[in-house]
């Protein structure tokens, strides 16, 4: 963990005109969340926010799932409900149900009590706690992350105490997976190294390995003893099917090996601001899992003591009730379907416009995001001239698009591609 | 192809010991004895020893439900409405630091999370500085600084001979520390001792901190809960602000609003200029993002609704007075029972002089263990009892146990 800005304490502690904080510089806005900040400032009536990955309805509004509202009603109106501290590991029901959701209820790892699951603050918190645990207890302190990956990944792991390297992932020429490069880079990794894998709907590219490719990745990783660390932020949200979106993870667990999984309910249950997630560590034995859990508590206690109850209670209420669960799967599929629909509409519109280039990646990629292939200059142009807000790597959130805004986006892309190279 | 690793990669991971504070409740739950009493973790209990959700909190939650607000990500720094009211509550809305925009406030994960953000900030921007913490202090303070890689040392605080404050020791140790240290101070209701400096002593503490160019770092977990008055409990913080210090304050709403599990608090940094405040805020955000991205919305909305509505705010103040009042009554009863039943002439008045949720009984580890093993009374090994977990009806039993443990265990 480098001290990036070594600052000496100012000699005058603020009382005689100088400031203790004289040498603290203004940090730049977070590149992803900063997009929304910029969007909010823009007065243009035609502005579109395709920055942060938060689902929007066809009317461009945030969505709280009906099933979430119903669960909340039940909770708030329950007179026996209290706000006592959760255990450090979080809400027990929530942990069990989350593990079942990702690994499958019949997973041998669960049957054999080999999974240590702790409630964490959404995906970010789960990744950070997992990273800190590995930095303390695992012999290999290097984590390989795909190139590109979610902008926050390198920071999370670096601050957790790991050293971050990358493996090839995205091929700009095909706008698909650089599978050869991926295999070569993982083959070259030191035995035992940690490898971050996006379980489905890779962020930012939307490019996922096929099941065959996953199998090859699994074989390679197991032969080199590489430790998988899954980031599962879109289960059910990518294809519309919870089991399908968990297949990569389950493949690895089925072979009896160990892995880490960070789960988030931000998107698939629309619980963004409630910060609900879970970290699961699948171990070789129940005894190891118990010891691992005890050490996870030592990471969590000095970070925030115990996790927030509200979001986890909502999730547990839904997952444990058959009717609510079923309703959830329907609402989840509707969200996934709307996004798939937006992909098709944008693709059709660009083709109809005759915009130069092959835009089929828009319908081949999966999940909330599309890696358009647009470069930084083109993105800046689109923001300035068309008030399209997106991250500078060319990523757009399909969840922020609607039938009404597809034409405007098409115009913007067309202009950017034809006027700027 | 079979997995080549048959031994776990985590085989060498050892079993961690249970948390000394939170582990007490676990042990209590496992005890089947009828007489058992949980005086471990500091969570308020009613006279019936039940958890308590404040009426204003229930009202606020119902309002929130009716409004049907969305669950979008908060900004990294948290809910703006919450940040505004929390700083005003702490410093006073008319305080110049607020009027002049000199406070950087970030919503944090209750007290712990706010302390951790501050510690991470200290590590990054003051890598040569160390933290000074009281001896004793809340057990988790050391863990927080350790994990944030901020070196720390202790200043004398508790005097076992008087069961009171070792004021001279405190001042001497703060004076002996290297210039520019971060001095962790409990705003009110010191945890675990319940012993607070007097106003005169606070002034002298401020003098030595000023002399050494130290930076005051307040942990305020009990504003309103200690005396029953929000303003009275903010006295020490406001004194330092009045004297012109730049300082840090971590706040928690776990106890005073009973929002324990919602994890709602804030880190406030008072700077000498609004420009410095802006820069500091931006760097705190940069530390929060790789930790949890942005904080949970539910507890923040509850606080904003309660503090922001005059009726709810007044109602809150009344409920808080009741909670603080119950604890004072319990202190009084315990003191009376101890004084009546103990024939040794020992002075038990420290029970009345101490303030807040906790009392440092003066029992050492073996005696505390005896409290548990013989009397099924659960407390932390440093002799701390949580009066919030005591009912009037159990005071006599507790008094018997304390007297027995104090006199009969070495």
mmCIF file of N, CA and C in Angstrom, chain B residues 240-341:
data_model
loop_
_atom_site.group_PDB
_atom_site.id
_atom_site.type_symbol
_atom_site.label_atom_id
_atom_site.label_comp_id
_atom_site.label_asym_id
_atom_site.label_seq_id
_atom_site.Cartn_x
_atom_site.Cartn_y
_atom_site.Cartn_z
ATOM 1 N N UNK B 240 -13.739 23.044 22.033
ATOM 2 C CA UNK B 240 -12.549 22.994 21.182
ATOM 3 C C UNK B 240 -12.759 23.795 19.896
ATOM 4 N N UNK B 241 -13.974 23.710 19.363
ATOM 5 C CA UNK B 241 -14.273 24.466 18.139
ATOM 6 C C UNK B 241 -14.169 25.962 18.413
ATOM 7 N N UNK B 242 -14.720 26.364 19.557
ATOM 8 C CA UNK B 242 -14.679 27.783 19.957
ATOM 9 C C UNK B 242 -13.248 28.281 20.062
ATOM 10 N N UNK B 243 -12.378 27.394 20.500
ATOM 11 C CA UNK B 243 -10.978 27.779 20.679
ATOM 12 C C UNK B 243 -10.186 27.749 19.378
ATOM 13 N N UNK B 244 -10.864 27.432 18.295
ATOM 14 C CA UNK B 244 -10.230 27.581 16.989
ATOM 15 C C UNK B 244 -9.478 26.370 16.469
ATOM 16 N N UNK B 245 -9.626 25.218 17.110
ATOM 17 C CA UNK B 245 -8.908 24.040 16.628
ATOM 18 C C UNK B 245 -9.489 23.532 15.318
ATOM 19 N N UNK B 246 -8.626 22.974 14.481
ATOM 20 C CA UNK B 246 -9.093 22.089 13.424
ATOM 21 C C UNK B 246 -9.192 20.718 14.089
ATOM 22 N N UNK B 247 -10.262 20.005 13.827
ATOM 23 C CA UNK B 247 -10.436 18.748 14.548
ATOM 24 C C UNK B 247 -11.316 17.776 13.776
ATOM 25 N N UNK B 248 -11.312 16.528 14.248
ATOM 26 C CA UNK B 248 -12.138 15.485 13.648
ATOM 27 C C UNK B 248 -13.153 15.016 14.691
ATOM 28 N N UNK B 249 -14.365 14.687 14.210
ATOM 29 C CA UNK B 249 -15.373 14.140 15.116
ATOM 30 C C UNK B 249 -16.109 12.991 14.431
ATOM 31 N N UNK B 250 -16.061 11.819 15.054
ATOM 32 C CA UNK B 250 -16.848 10.680 14.569
ATOM 33 C C UNK B 250 -18.135 10.617 15.381
ATOM 34 N N UNK B 251 -19.267 10.492 14.691
ATOM 35 C CA UNK B 251 -20.561 10.426 15.371
ATOM 36 C C UNK B 251 -21.232 9.090 15.138
ATOM 37 N N UNK B 252 -22.075 8.700 16.094
ATOM 38 C CA UNK B 252 -22.883 7.501 15.928
ATOM 39 C C UNK B 252 -24.308 7.769 16.383
ATOM 40 N N UNK B 253 -25.267 7.190 15.668
ATOM 41 C CA UNK B 253 -26.677 7.260 16.075
ATOM 42 C C UNK B 253 -27.172 5.910 16.591
ATOM 43 N N UNK B 254 -26.222 5.016 16.884
ATOM 44 C CA UNK B 254 -26.619 3.693 17.374
ATOM 45 C C UNK B 254 -27.399 3.785 18.662
ATOM 46 N N UNK B 255 -26.859 4.526 19.617
ATOM 47 C CA UNK B 255 -27.498 4.557 20.928
ATOM 48 C C UNK B 255 -28.547 5.645 21.059
ATOM 49 N N UNK B 256 -28.219 6.875 20.671
ATOM 50 C CA UNK B 256 -29.153 7.962 20.962
ATOM 51 C C UNK B 256 -30.421 7.874 20.137
ATOM 52 N N UNK B 257 -30.367 7.234 18.951
ATOM 53 C CA UNK B 257 -31.597 7.015 18.203
ATOM 54 C C UNK B 257 -31.941 5.535 18.113
ATOM 55 N N UNK B 258 -31.187 4.723 18.844
ATOM 56 C CA UNK B 258 -31.463 3.285 18.859
ATOM 57 C C UNK B 258 -31.346 2.632 17.499
ATOM 58 N N UNK B 259 -30.497 3.181 16.653
ATOM 59 C CA UNK B 259 -30.405 2.686 15.270
ATOM 60 C C UNK B 259 -29.235 1.731 15.067
ATOM 61 N N UNK B 260 -28.872 1.034 16.123
ATOM 62 C CA UNK B 260 -27.721 0.136 16.127
ATOM 63 C C UNK B 260 -27.451 -0.561 14.794
ATOM 64 N N UNK B 261 -28.399 -1.367 14.373
ATOM 65 C CA UNK B 261 -28.154 -2.231 13.208
ATOM 66 C C UNK B 261 -28.249 -1.509 11.882
ATOM 67 N N UNK B 262 -28.672 -0.251 11.892
ATOM 68 C CA UNK B 262 -28.775 0.469 10.620
ATOM 69 C C UNK B 262 -27.422 1.060 10.219
ATOM 70 N N UNK B 263 -26.490 1.120 11.196
ATOM 71 C CA UNK B 263 -25.125 1.588 10.928
ATOM 72 C C UNK B 263 -25.098 3.007 10.377
ATOM 73 N N UNK B 264 -25.506 3.942 11.191
ATOM 74 C CA UNK B 264 -25.559 5.315 10.722
ATOM 75 C C UNK B 264 -24.750 6.217 11.636
ATOM 76 N N UNK B 265 -23.848 6.941 11.012
ATOM 77 C CA UNK B 265 -22.985 7.872 11.726
ATOM 78 C C UNK B 265 -22.353 8.812 10.730
ATOM 79 N N UNK B 266 -21.340 9.557 11.196
ATOM 80 C CA UNK B 266 -20.680 10.494 10.284
ATOM 81 C C UNK B 266 -19.293 10.821 10.773
ATOM 82 N N UNK B 267 -18.418 11.158 9.844
ATOM 83 C CA UNK B 267 -17.123 11.727 10.197
ATOM 84 C C UNK B 267 -17.156 13.191 9.782
ATOM 85 N N UNK B 268 -16.844 14.076 10.726
ATOM 86 C CA UNK B 268 -16.813 15.508 10.483
ATOM 87 C C UNK B 268 -15.394 16.005 10.666
ATOM 88 N N UNK B 269 -14.927 16.814 9.718
ATOM 89 C CA UNK B 269 -13.594 17.396 9.864
ATOM 90 C C UNK B 269 -13.741 18.918 9.819
ATOM 91 N N UNK B 270 -13.437 19.551 10.934
ATOM 92 C CA UNK B 270 -13.514 21.015 10.999
ATOM 93 C C UNK B 270 -12.189 21.575 10.525
ATOM 94 N N UNK B 271 -12.243 22.403 9.484
ATOM 95 C CA UNK B 271 -11.023 22.943 8.867
ATOM 96 C C UNK B 271 -10.987 24.450 9.023
ATOM 97 N N UNK B 272 -9.812 25.008 8.789
ATOM 98 C CA UNK B 272 -9.684 26.451 8.997
ATOM 99 C C UNK B 272 -10.270 27.248 7.846
ATOM 100 N N UNK B 273 -10.586 26.576 6.728
ATOM 101 C CA UNK B 273 -11.201 27.290 5.611
ATOM 102 C C UNK B 273 -12.161 26.357 4.891
ATOM 103 N N UNK B 274 -13.095 26.920 4.150
ATOM 104 C CA UNK B 274 -14.033 26.065 3.414
ATOM 105 C C UNK B 274 -13.311 25.366 2.276
ATOM 106 N N UNK B 275 -12.272 25.999 1.754
ATOM 107 C CA UNK B 275 -11.486 25.363 0.691
ATOM 108 C C UNK B 275 -10.831 24.083 1.213
ATOM 109 N N UNK B 276 -10.235 24.175 2.377
ATOM 110 C CA UNK B 276 -9.628 22.979 2.976
ATOM 111 C C UNK B 276 -10.696 21.919 3.206
ATOM 112 N N UNK B 277 -11.870 22.356 3.660
ATOM 113 C CA UNK B 277 -12.968 21.418 3.897
ATOM 114 C C UNK B 277 -13.358 20.675 2.636
ATOM 115 N N UNK B 278 -13.403 21.396 1.521
ATOM 116 C CA UNK B 278 -13.748 20.770 0.243
ATOM 117 C C UNK B 278 -12.716 19.730 -0.150
ATOM 118 N N UNK B 279 -11.465 20.084 0.015
ATOM 119 C CA UNK B 279 -10.393 19.150 -0.358
ATOM 120 C C UNK B 279 -10.404 17.916 0.539
ATOM 121 N N UNK B 280 -10.566 18.151 1.824
ATOM 122 C CA UNK B 280 -10.593 17.028 2.769
ATOM 123 C C UNK B 280 -11.755 16.093 2.444
ATOM 124 N N UNK B 281 -12.906 16.679 2.151
ATOM 125 C CA UNK B 281 -14.079 15.857 1.824
ATOM 126 C C UNK B 281 -13.803 14.988 0.592
ATOM 127 N N UNK B 282 -13.148 15.584 -0.386
ATOM 128 C CA UNK B 282 -12.888 14.836 -1.615
ATOM 129 C C UNK B 282 -11.964 13.642 -1.338
ATOM 130 N N UNK B 283 -11.041 13.806 -0.408
ATOM 131 C CA UNK B 283 -10.120 12.711 -0.102
ATOM 132 C C UNK B 283 -10.768 11.651 0.781
ATOM 133 N N UNK B 284 -11.691 12.060 1.621
ATOM 134 C CA UNK B 284 -12.435 11.069 2.415
ATOM 135 C C UNK B 284 -13.270 10.200 1.482
ATOM 136 N N UNK B 285 -13.849 10.824 0.456
ATOM 137 C CA UNK B 285 -14.634 10.071 -0.534
ATOM 138 C C UNK B 285 -13.758 9.046 -1.234
ATOM 139 N N UNK B 286 -12.554 9.447 -1.497
ATOM 140 C CA UNK B 286 -11.624 8.572 -2.200
ATOM 141 C C UNK B 286 -11.250 7.345 -1.363
ATOM 142 N N UNK B 287 -11.415 7.442 -0.084
ATOM 143 C CA UNK B 287 -11.152 6.310 0.801
ATOM 144 C C UNK B 287 -12.393 5.443 0.978
ATOM 145 N N UNK B 288 -13.549 6.081 0.915
ATOM 146 C CA UNK B 288 -14.802 5.333 1.090
ATOM 147 C C UNK B 288 -15.122 4.477 -0.136
ATOM 148 N N UNK B 289 -14.829 4.989 -1.309
ATOM 149 C CA UNK B 289 -15.197 4.300 -2.544
ATOM 150 C C UNK B 289 -14.644 2.870 -2.625
ATOM 151 N N UNK B 290 -13.330 2.646 -2.322
ATOM 152 C CA UNK B 290 -12.818 1.272 -2.389
ATOM 153 C C UNK B 290 -13.135 0.437 -1.150
ATOM 154 N N UNK B 291 -13.905 1.012 -0.228
ATOM 155 C CA UNK B 291 -14.257 0.246 0.968
ATOM 156 C C UNK B 291 -15.677 -0.300 0.830
ATOM 157 N N UNK B 292 -16.599 0.543 0.407
ATOM 158 C CA UNK B 292 -17.988 0.094 0.249
ATOM 159 C C UNK B 292 -18.757 0.906 -0.794
ATOM 160 N N UNK B 293 -18.080 1.744 -1.534
ATOM 161 C CA UNK B 293 -18.637 2.593 -2.600
ATOM 162 C C UNK B 293 -19.485 3.758 -2.103
ATOM 163 N N UNK B 294 -20.553 3.477 -1.407
ATOM 164 C CA UNK B 294 -21.427 4.542 -0.898
ATOM 165 C C UNK B 294 -22.217 3.937 0.264
ATOM 166 N N UNK B 295 -22.668 4.779 1.203
ATOM 167 C CA UNK B 295 -23.221 4.225 2.446
ATOM 168 C C UNK B 295 -24.702 3.845 2.339
ATOM 169 N N UNK B 296 -25.221 3.071 3.302
ATOM 170 C CA UNK B 296 -26.612 2.618 3.242
ATOM 171 C C UNK B 296 -27.590 3.757 3.526
ATOM 172 N N UNK B 297 -28.680 3.739 2.803
ATOM 173 C CA UNK B 297 -29.596 4.879 2.795
ATOM 174 C C UNK B 297 -30.610 4.879 3.954
ATOM 175 N N UNK B 298 -30.985 3.691 4.429
ATOM 176 C CA UNK B 298 -32.142 3.625 5.322
ATOM 177 C C UNK B 298 -31.972 4.407 6.626
ATOM 178 N N UNK B 299 -30.908 4.130 7.335
ATOM 179 C CA UNK B 299 -30.666 4.820 8.614
ATOM 180 C C UNK B 299 -30.496 6.321 8.432
ATOM 181 N N UNK B 300 -29.861 6.702 7.335
ATOM 182 C CA UNK B 300 -29.637 8.129 7.073
ATOM 183 C C UNK B 300 -30.960 8.860 6.898
ATOM 184 N N UNK B 301 -31.889 8.215 6.188
ATOM 185 C CA UNK B 301 -33.193 8.850 5.985
ATOM 186 C C UNK B 301 -33.943 8.966 7.302
ATOM 187 N N UNK B 302 -33.827 7.950 8.143
ATOM 188 C CA UNK B 302 -34.520 8.012 9.438
ATOM 189 C C UNK B 302 -34.020 9.220 10.227
ATOM 190 N N UNK B 303 -32.699 9.355 10.312
ATOM 191 C CA UNK B 303 -32.130 10.480 11.072
ATOM 192 C C UNK B 303 -32.561 11.814 10.464
ATOM 193 N N UNK B 304 -32.461 11.923 9.156
ATOM 194 C CA UNK B 304 -32.813 13.181 8.487
ATOM 195 C C UNK B 304 -34.270 13.540 8.755
ATOM 196 N N UNK B 305 -35.137 12.533 8.747
ATOM 197 C CA UNK B 305 -36.556 12.778 8.993
ATOM 198 C C UNK B 305 -36.820 13.189 10.434
ATOM 199 N N UNK B 306 -36.170 12.521 11.363
ATOM 200 C CA UNK B 306 -36.414 12.822 12.770
ATOM 201 C C UNK B 306 -35.860 14.203 13.127
ATOM 202 N N UNK B 307 -34.614 14.454 12.744
ATOM 203 C CA UNK B 307 -33.991 15.714 13.135
ATOM 204 C C UNK B 307 -34.553 16.878 12.334
ATOM 205 N N UNK B 308 -34.979 16.577 11.127
ATOM 206 C CA UNK B 308 -35.474 17.645 10.244
ATOM 207 C C UNK B 308 -36.907 18.077 10.518
ATOM 208 N N UNK B 309 -37.653 17.290 11.264
ATOM 209 C CA UNK B 309 -39.057 17.644 11.543
ATOM 210 C C UNK B 309 -39.168 18.117 12.992
ATOM 211 N N UNK B 310 -39.634 19.355 13.219
ATOM 212 C CA UNK B 310 -39.646 19.900 14.589
ATOM 213 C C UNK B 310 -40.420 19.029 15.583
ATOM 214 N N UNK B 311 -41.564 18.470 15.151
ATOM 215 C CA UNK B 311 -42.346 17.628 16.072
ATOM 216 C C UNK B 311 -41.610 16.357 16.427
ATOM 217 N N UNK B 312 -41.072 15.691 15.407
ATOM 218 C CA UNK B 312 -40.342 14.451 15.654
ATOM 219 C C UNK B 312 -39.080 14.731 16.473
ATOM 220 N N UNK B 313 -38.455 15.856 16.173
ATOM 221 C CA UNK B 313 -37.233 16.210 16.887
ATOM 222 C C UNK B 313 -37.523 16.395 18.372
ATOM 223 N N UNK B 314 -38.596 17.104 18.685
ATOM 224 C CA UNK B 314 -38.968 17.292 20.097
ATOM 225 C C UNK B 314 -39.304 15.980 20.762
ATOM 226 N N UNK B 315 -40.026 15.159 20.013
ATOM 227 C CA UNK B 315 -40.404 13.856 20.565
ATOM 228 C C UNK B 315 -39.165 13.017 20.828
ATOM 229 N N UNK B 316 -38.207 13.142 19.924
ATOM 230 C CA UNK B 316 -36.952 12.404 20.113
ATOM 231 C C UNK B 316 -36.267 12.849 21.399
ATOM 232 N N UNK B 317 -36.202 14.146 21.600
ATOM 233 C CA UNK B 317 -35.535 14.660 22.797
ATOM 234 C C UNK B 317 -36.182 14.108 24.053
ATOM 235 N N UNK B 318 -37.509 13.992 24.013
ATOM 236 C CA UNK B 318 -38.197 13.448 25.191
ATOM 237 C C UNK B 318 -37.851 11.982 25.404
ATOM 238 N N UNK B 319 -37.857 11.208 24.320
ATOM 239 C CA UNK B 319 -37.529 9.784 24.453
ATOM 240 C C UNK B 319 -36.106 9.597 24.944
ATOM 241 N N UNK B 320 -35.232 10.474 24.482
ATOM 242 C CA UNK B 320 -33.834 10.364 24.880
ATOM 243 C C UNK B 320 -33.690 10.678 26.366
ATOM 244 N N UNK B 321 -34.443 11.665 26.829
ATOM 245 C CA UNK B 321 -34.408 11.995 28.259
ATOM 246 C C UNK B 321 -34.888 10.817 29.081
ATOM 247 N N UNK B 322 -35.893 10.124 28.571
ATOM 248 C CA UNK B 322 -36.393 8.953 29.293
ATOM 249 C C UNK B 322 -35.323 7.879 29.391
ATOM 250 N N UNK B 323 -34.630 7.638 28.279
ATOM 251 C CA UNK B 323 -33.595 6.604 28.276
ATOM 252 C C UNK B 323 -32.462 6.977 29.222
ATOM 253 N N UNK B 324 -32.003 8.220 29.106
ATOM 254 C CA UNK B 324 -30.922 8.670 29.988
ATOM 255 C C UNK B 324 -31.396 8.659 31.445
ATOM 256 N N UNK B 325 -32.656 9.010 31.637
ATOM 257 C CA UNK B 325 -33.225 9.037 32.982
ATOM 258 C C UNK B 325 -33.275 7.655 33.602
ATOM 259 N N UNK B 326 -33.642 6.684 32.809
ATOM 260 C CA UNK B 326 -33.720 5.317 33.337
ATOM 261 C C UNK B 326 -32.342 4.857 33.803
ATOM 262 N N UNK B 327 -31.348 5.199 33.029
ATOM 263 C CA UNK B 327 -29.992 4.794 33.408
ATOM 264 C C UNK B 327 -29.552 5.486 34.685
ATOM 265 N N UNK B 328 -29.902 6.749 34.823
ATOM 266 C CA UNK B 328 -29.548 7.462 36.060
ATOM 267 C C UNK B 328 -30.237 6.823 37.256
ATOM 268 N N UNK B 329 -31.500 6.425 37.064
ATOM 269 C CA UNK B 329 -32.230 5.785 38.168
ATOM 270 C C UNK B 329 -31.581 4.476 38.578
ATOM 271 N N UNK B 330 -31.173 3.748 37.571
ATOM 272 C CA UNK B 330 -30.543 2.460 37.828
ATOM 273 C C UNK B 330 -29.205 2.659 38.556
ATOM 274 N N UNK B 331 -28.478 3.676 38.184
ATOM 275 C CA UNK B 331 -27.226 4.004 38.886
ATOM 276 C C UNK B 331 -27.519 4.283 40.361
ATOM 277 N N UNK B 332 -28.540 5.068 40.574
ATOM 278 C CA UNK B 332 -28.903 5.457 41.937
ATOM 279 C C UNK B 332 -29.242 4.219 42.765
ATOM 280 N N UNK B 333 -30.089 3.351 42.207
ATOM 281 C CA UNK B 333 -30.504 2.151 42.932
ATOM 282 C C UNK B 333 -29.320 1.238 43.206
ATOM 283 N N UNK B 334 -28.463 1.063 42.210
ATOM 284 C CA UNK B 334 -27.294 0.195 42.383
ATOM 285 C C UNK B 334 -26.383 0.738 43.475
ATOM 286 N N UNK B 335 -26.187 2.047 43.431
ATOM 287 C CA UNK B 335 -25.357 2.685 44.458
ATOM 288 C C UNK B 335 -25.932 2.442 45.846
ATOM 289 N N UNK B 336 -27.231 2.624 45.983
ATOM 290 C CA UNK B 336 -27.877 2.430 47.286
ATOM 291 C C UNK B 336 -27.716 0.991 47.766
ATOM 292 N N UNK B 337 -27.961 0.050 46.840
ATOM 293 C CA UNK B 337 -27.835 -1.367 47.210
ATOM 294 C C UNK B 337 -26.408 -1.701 47.635
ATOM 295 N N UNK B 338 -25.437 -1.204 46.864
ATOM 296 C CA UNK B 338 -24.035 -1.488 47.186
ATOM 297 C C UNK B 338 -23.679 -0.905 48.552
ATOM 298 N N UNK B 339 -24.097 0.327 48.785
ATOM 299 C CA UNK B 339 -23.737 1.002 50.044
ATOM 300 C C UNK B 339 -24.376 0.312 51.237
ATOM 301 N N UNK B 340 -25.644 -0.108 51.069
ATOM 302 C CA UNK B 340 -26.328 -0.780 52.183
ATOM 303 C C UNK B 340 -25.717 -2.140 52.476
ATOM 304 N N UNK B 341 -25.464 -2.893 51.396
ATOM 305 C CA UNK B 341 -25.094 -4.293 51.602
ATOM 306 C C UNK B 341 -23.611 -4.497 51.904
#
